[in-house]
Every structure is written in C-alpha cells, then in structure tokens.
XYZ file of C-alpha atoms in Angstrom:
187
model
C 111.179 -32.636 158.815
C 107.652 -33.449 159.995
C 108.464 -32.387 163.565
C 109.776 -28.991 162.461
C 106.772 -28.578 160.171
C 104.396 -29.318 163.047
C 106.266 -26.862 165.290
C 105.948 -24.155 162.599
C 102.225 -24.922 162.266
C 101.778 -24.524 166.021
C 103.597 -21.171 165.961
C 101.420 -19.949 163.109
C 98.150 -21.042 164.724
C 99.078 -19.538 168.093
C 99.446 -16.147 166.423
C 95.856 -16.360 165.175
C 94.449 -17.514 168.497
C 95.821 -14.321 170.048
C 93.019 -12.471 168.218
C 90.203 -14.597 169.682
C 87.845 -12.699 171.975
C 84.600 -13.873 173.596
C 82.645 -11.649 171.193
C 84.052 -13.498 168.173
C 83.153 -17.039 169.276
C 79.882 -16.986 167.318
C 81.606 -15.822 164.106
C 81.331 -18.187 161.128
C 84.464 -19.967 159.898
C 85.467 -21.434 156.539
C 84.592 -24.831 158.079
C 81.055 -25.501 156.945
C 78.472 -25.243 159.753
C 81.065 -24.336 162.423
C 81.373 -21.106 164.308
C 84.657 -20.103 165.936
C 83.733 -21.774 169.235
C 83.046 -25.122 167.496
C 86.269 -24.836 165.500
C 88.276 -24.158 168.666
C 86.674 -27.141 170.440
C 87.562 -29.368 167.466
C 91.105 -28.033 167.241
C 91.592 -28.384 171.003
C 90.521 -32.035 170.730
C 92.986 -32.509 167.856
C 95.801 -30.966 169.880
C 94.971 -33.336 172.743
C 95.011 -36.406 170.486
C 98.240 -35.367 168.766
C 99.925 -34.714 172.102
C 98.770 -38.013 173.540
C 99.968 -39.934 170.487
C 103.372 -38.302 170.301
C 103.944 -38.344 174.069
C 102.708 -41.876 174.808
C 102.598 -43.721 171.488
C 98.862 -44.300 171.848
C 95.686 -42.293 171.159
C 92.710 -43.194 173.348
C 89.469 -43.567 171.375
C 87.042 -40.683 171.834
C 89.299 -38.800 174.224
C 88.634 -35.067 174.125
C 90.415 -33.775 177.212
C 88.990 -31.456 179.796
C 86.400 -28.969 178.549
C 87.231 -25.284 178.461
C 85.480 -23.083 180.960
C 84.367 -19.480 180.595
C 84.297 -17.361 177.443
C 88.095 -17.095 177.263
C 88.591 -20.794 178.021
C 88.678 -22.033 174.428
C 91.585 -19.792 173.422
C 93.453 -20.443 176.671
C 92.924 -24.185 176.273
C 94.281 -23.962 172.722
C 97.384 -22.159 173.989
C 97.944 -24.701 176.787
C 97.449 -27.742 174.552
C 99.625 -26.240 171.813
C 102.433 -25.765 174.363
C 102.064 -29.387 175.495
C 102.150 -30.589 171.897
C 105.219 -28.467 171.140
C 107.021 -30.120 174.086
C 106.000 -33.588 172.859
C 107.246 -32.760 169.355
C 110.623 -31.654 170.714
C 111.098 -34.730 172.893
C 109.071 -37.367 171.034
C 110.719 -40.301 169.362
C 110.078 -41.727 165.938
C 107.909 -44.583 167.192
C 104.696 -45.890 165.746
C 101.512 -44.554 167.303
C 98.617 -46.886 168.061
C 95.307 -45.427 166.908
C 92.377 -47.805 167.328
C 93.564 -51.072 165.756
C 96.237 -49.492 163.561
C 99.818 -48.425 164.024
C 100.792 -45.212 162.285
C 104.324 -43.849 161.934
C 105.011 -40.775 164.059
C 106.086 -38.924 160.893
C 102.637 -39.463 159.382
C 100.914 -38.305 162.578
C 103.033 -35.159 162.689
C 102.281 -34.497 159.002
C 98.543 -34.845 159.674
C 98.941 -32.527 162.655
C 100.788 -29.952 160.569
C 97.995 -29.924 157.992
C 95.238 -29.750 160.615
C 96.831 -27.038 162.731
C 98.001 -24.887 159.815
C 94.684 -24.844 158.019
C 92.604 -24.448 161.162
C 94.996 -21.663 162.204
C 94.044 -19.939 158.955
C 90.353 -20.662 159.620
C 90.711 -19.004 163.043
C 92.385 -15.970 161.455
C 89.502 -15.693 158.959
C 86.890 -15.892 161.727
C 88.766 -13.154 163.611
C 89.011 -10.979 160.478
C 92.816 -11.287 160.468
C 93.502 -13.461 157.404
C 95.162 -10.579 155.544
C 97.508 -9.818 158.442
C 98.013 -13.541 159.257
C 98.629 -15.299 155.926
C 100.166 -18.742 156.125
C 103.949 -18.261 155.855
C 105.229 -19.419 152.461
C 107.753 -21.938 153.869
C 105.109 -23.496 156.118
C 102.576 -23.671 153.278
C 105.115 -25.268 150.906
C 106.006 -27.862 153.552
C 102.372 -28.690 154.199
C 101.667 -28.857 150.461
C 104.506 -31.399 150.191
C 102.940 -33.716 152.805
C 99.289 -33.096 151.869
C 99.158 -35.996 149.350
C 99.698 -38.378 152.293
C 96.421 -37.220 153.822
C 94.293 -35.593 151.129
C 93.254 -38.518 148.967
C 90.229 -39.568 146.983
C 89.023 -41.365 150.100
C 89.352 -38.394 152.449
C 88.101 -35.864 149.921
C 84.444 -35.314 150.704
C 84.446 -36.855 154.170
C 87.204 -34.674 155.620
C 88.071 -32.174 152.909
C 85.850 -30.209 150.564
C 86.484 -30.082 146.841
C 89.480 -27.950 145.894
C 88.865 -24.328 144.986
C 90.523 -23.148 141.753
C 93.276 -20.551 142.156
C 95.482 -18.852 139.569
C 98.920 -20.401 138.943
C 100.626 -17.385 140.539
C 98.710 -17.824 143.823
C 100.820 -17.806 146.962
C 101.677 -21.145 148.584
C 99.283 -20.312 151.449
C 96.434 -19.606 149.042
C 97.185 -22.825 147.118
C 97.110 -24.787 150.378
C 93.775 -23.491 151.640
C 92.291 -23.876 148.146
C 93.512 -27.483 147.987
C 91.605 -28.125 151.196
C 88.383 -26.596 149.872
C 88.640 -23.083 151.246
C 88.314 -19.878 149.272
C 91.539 -17.905 149.793
C 89.591 -14.699 149.150
C 87.455 -15.311 152.272
C-alpha cells in the first residue's frame, strides 16, 4: 500500500509543478519563511533522498543532488527526480533502508515520502494560486491520513510540523490532512 500511496503522491505533486513559472519562484508558501524556490529546492532534495534509499537501500548523509540551473531548473529538476523516484517505487524491494546509523523499513520510508510529497505538492499549488483547482484527491488524502500517525508525533510536532489547524468535522480529507500538518486549508 505504501508504494501505491507514494506513486499517487508523486502524480498529485507533478500536476502542481506544471504551474510553476520563473515569475512565481519568489511567491510565499504555507511553509514558514520559504518562498516557492526554497520549497522546490527542499522537495527536490527529498526526492533525491527517497530515490536513493529505495533504489540502493542507503541514504547518504547530507546528499542533495545536483543543483538546478536557470529559472526553470527547479521545476524541471522536480519532474526528473519525481520520475526517478516513481521508477524506484515500481521496482524497489521491501528491504530496510540505512539512514545514518539506523535501519528503517522501506514501507516507513515510502509513507514518509507520501506525506512529504503530498503536502508539499499542495504547498506548491498554493504558491502558484492553484489550490482550488488542485485539491488533494480524497483517496490520496485518506491514505496519507492513515499513515500520518507513524510520522507526526509529539516529537516531530514543532520541529517538523506546526501545530494542527482546527477544521470543521465535515472538512474534506485533503483539508483535514493539511490542517493536521499545520496549514490553513483556506490559504
């Protein structure tokens, strides 16, 4: 299930990256203190680490991959790295992945990747002014909400995730997901 969830997250995020233009790179994002360019650099680094882990079983410390060049480079790099990750997800085994001095199950790494890519895909859509036309699909959001407790804990809350934003009980799964991760769905 985690592999299909990660593949769905990649598909969703790629749709948002299609809206990125050089003129939007300085736009603010729901990620505090990050503009769209910084968010894309971060997400590109995450895609690189996820790909490396799933393809090789090991994530090199501090590895960020090759830098993007030119104003369109960040979006093109995202597309390239997302395609590489998709291939690794389709062919990757269910082995443990070595990260620093720990071994993490591939299912946990793919769950973390699904959360990261889905929510940052939404952040990209917000920065591009497309969040209304690019809501998180309900099935994807429900799947990510199911695995979120593995990653969003008391320990990670504050250092990696902002405090949850209250939403009404009838909120869509996508709105509940972004609110859980400290984003205002009405952004």
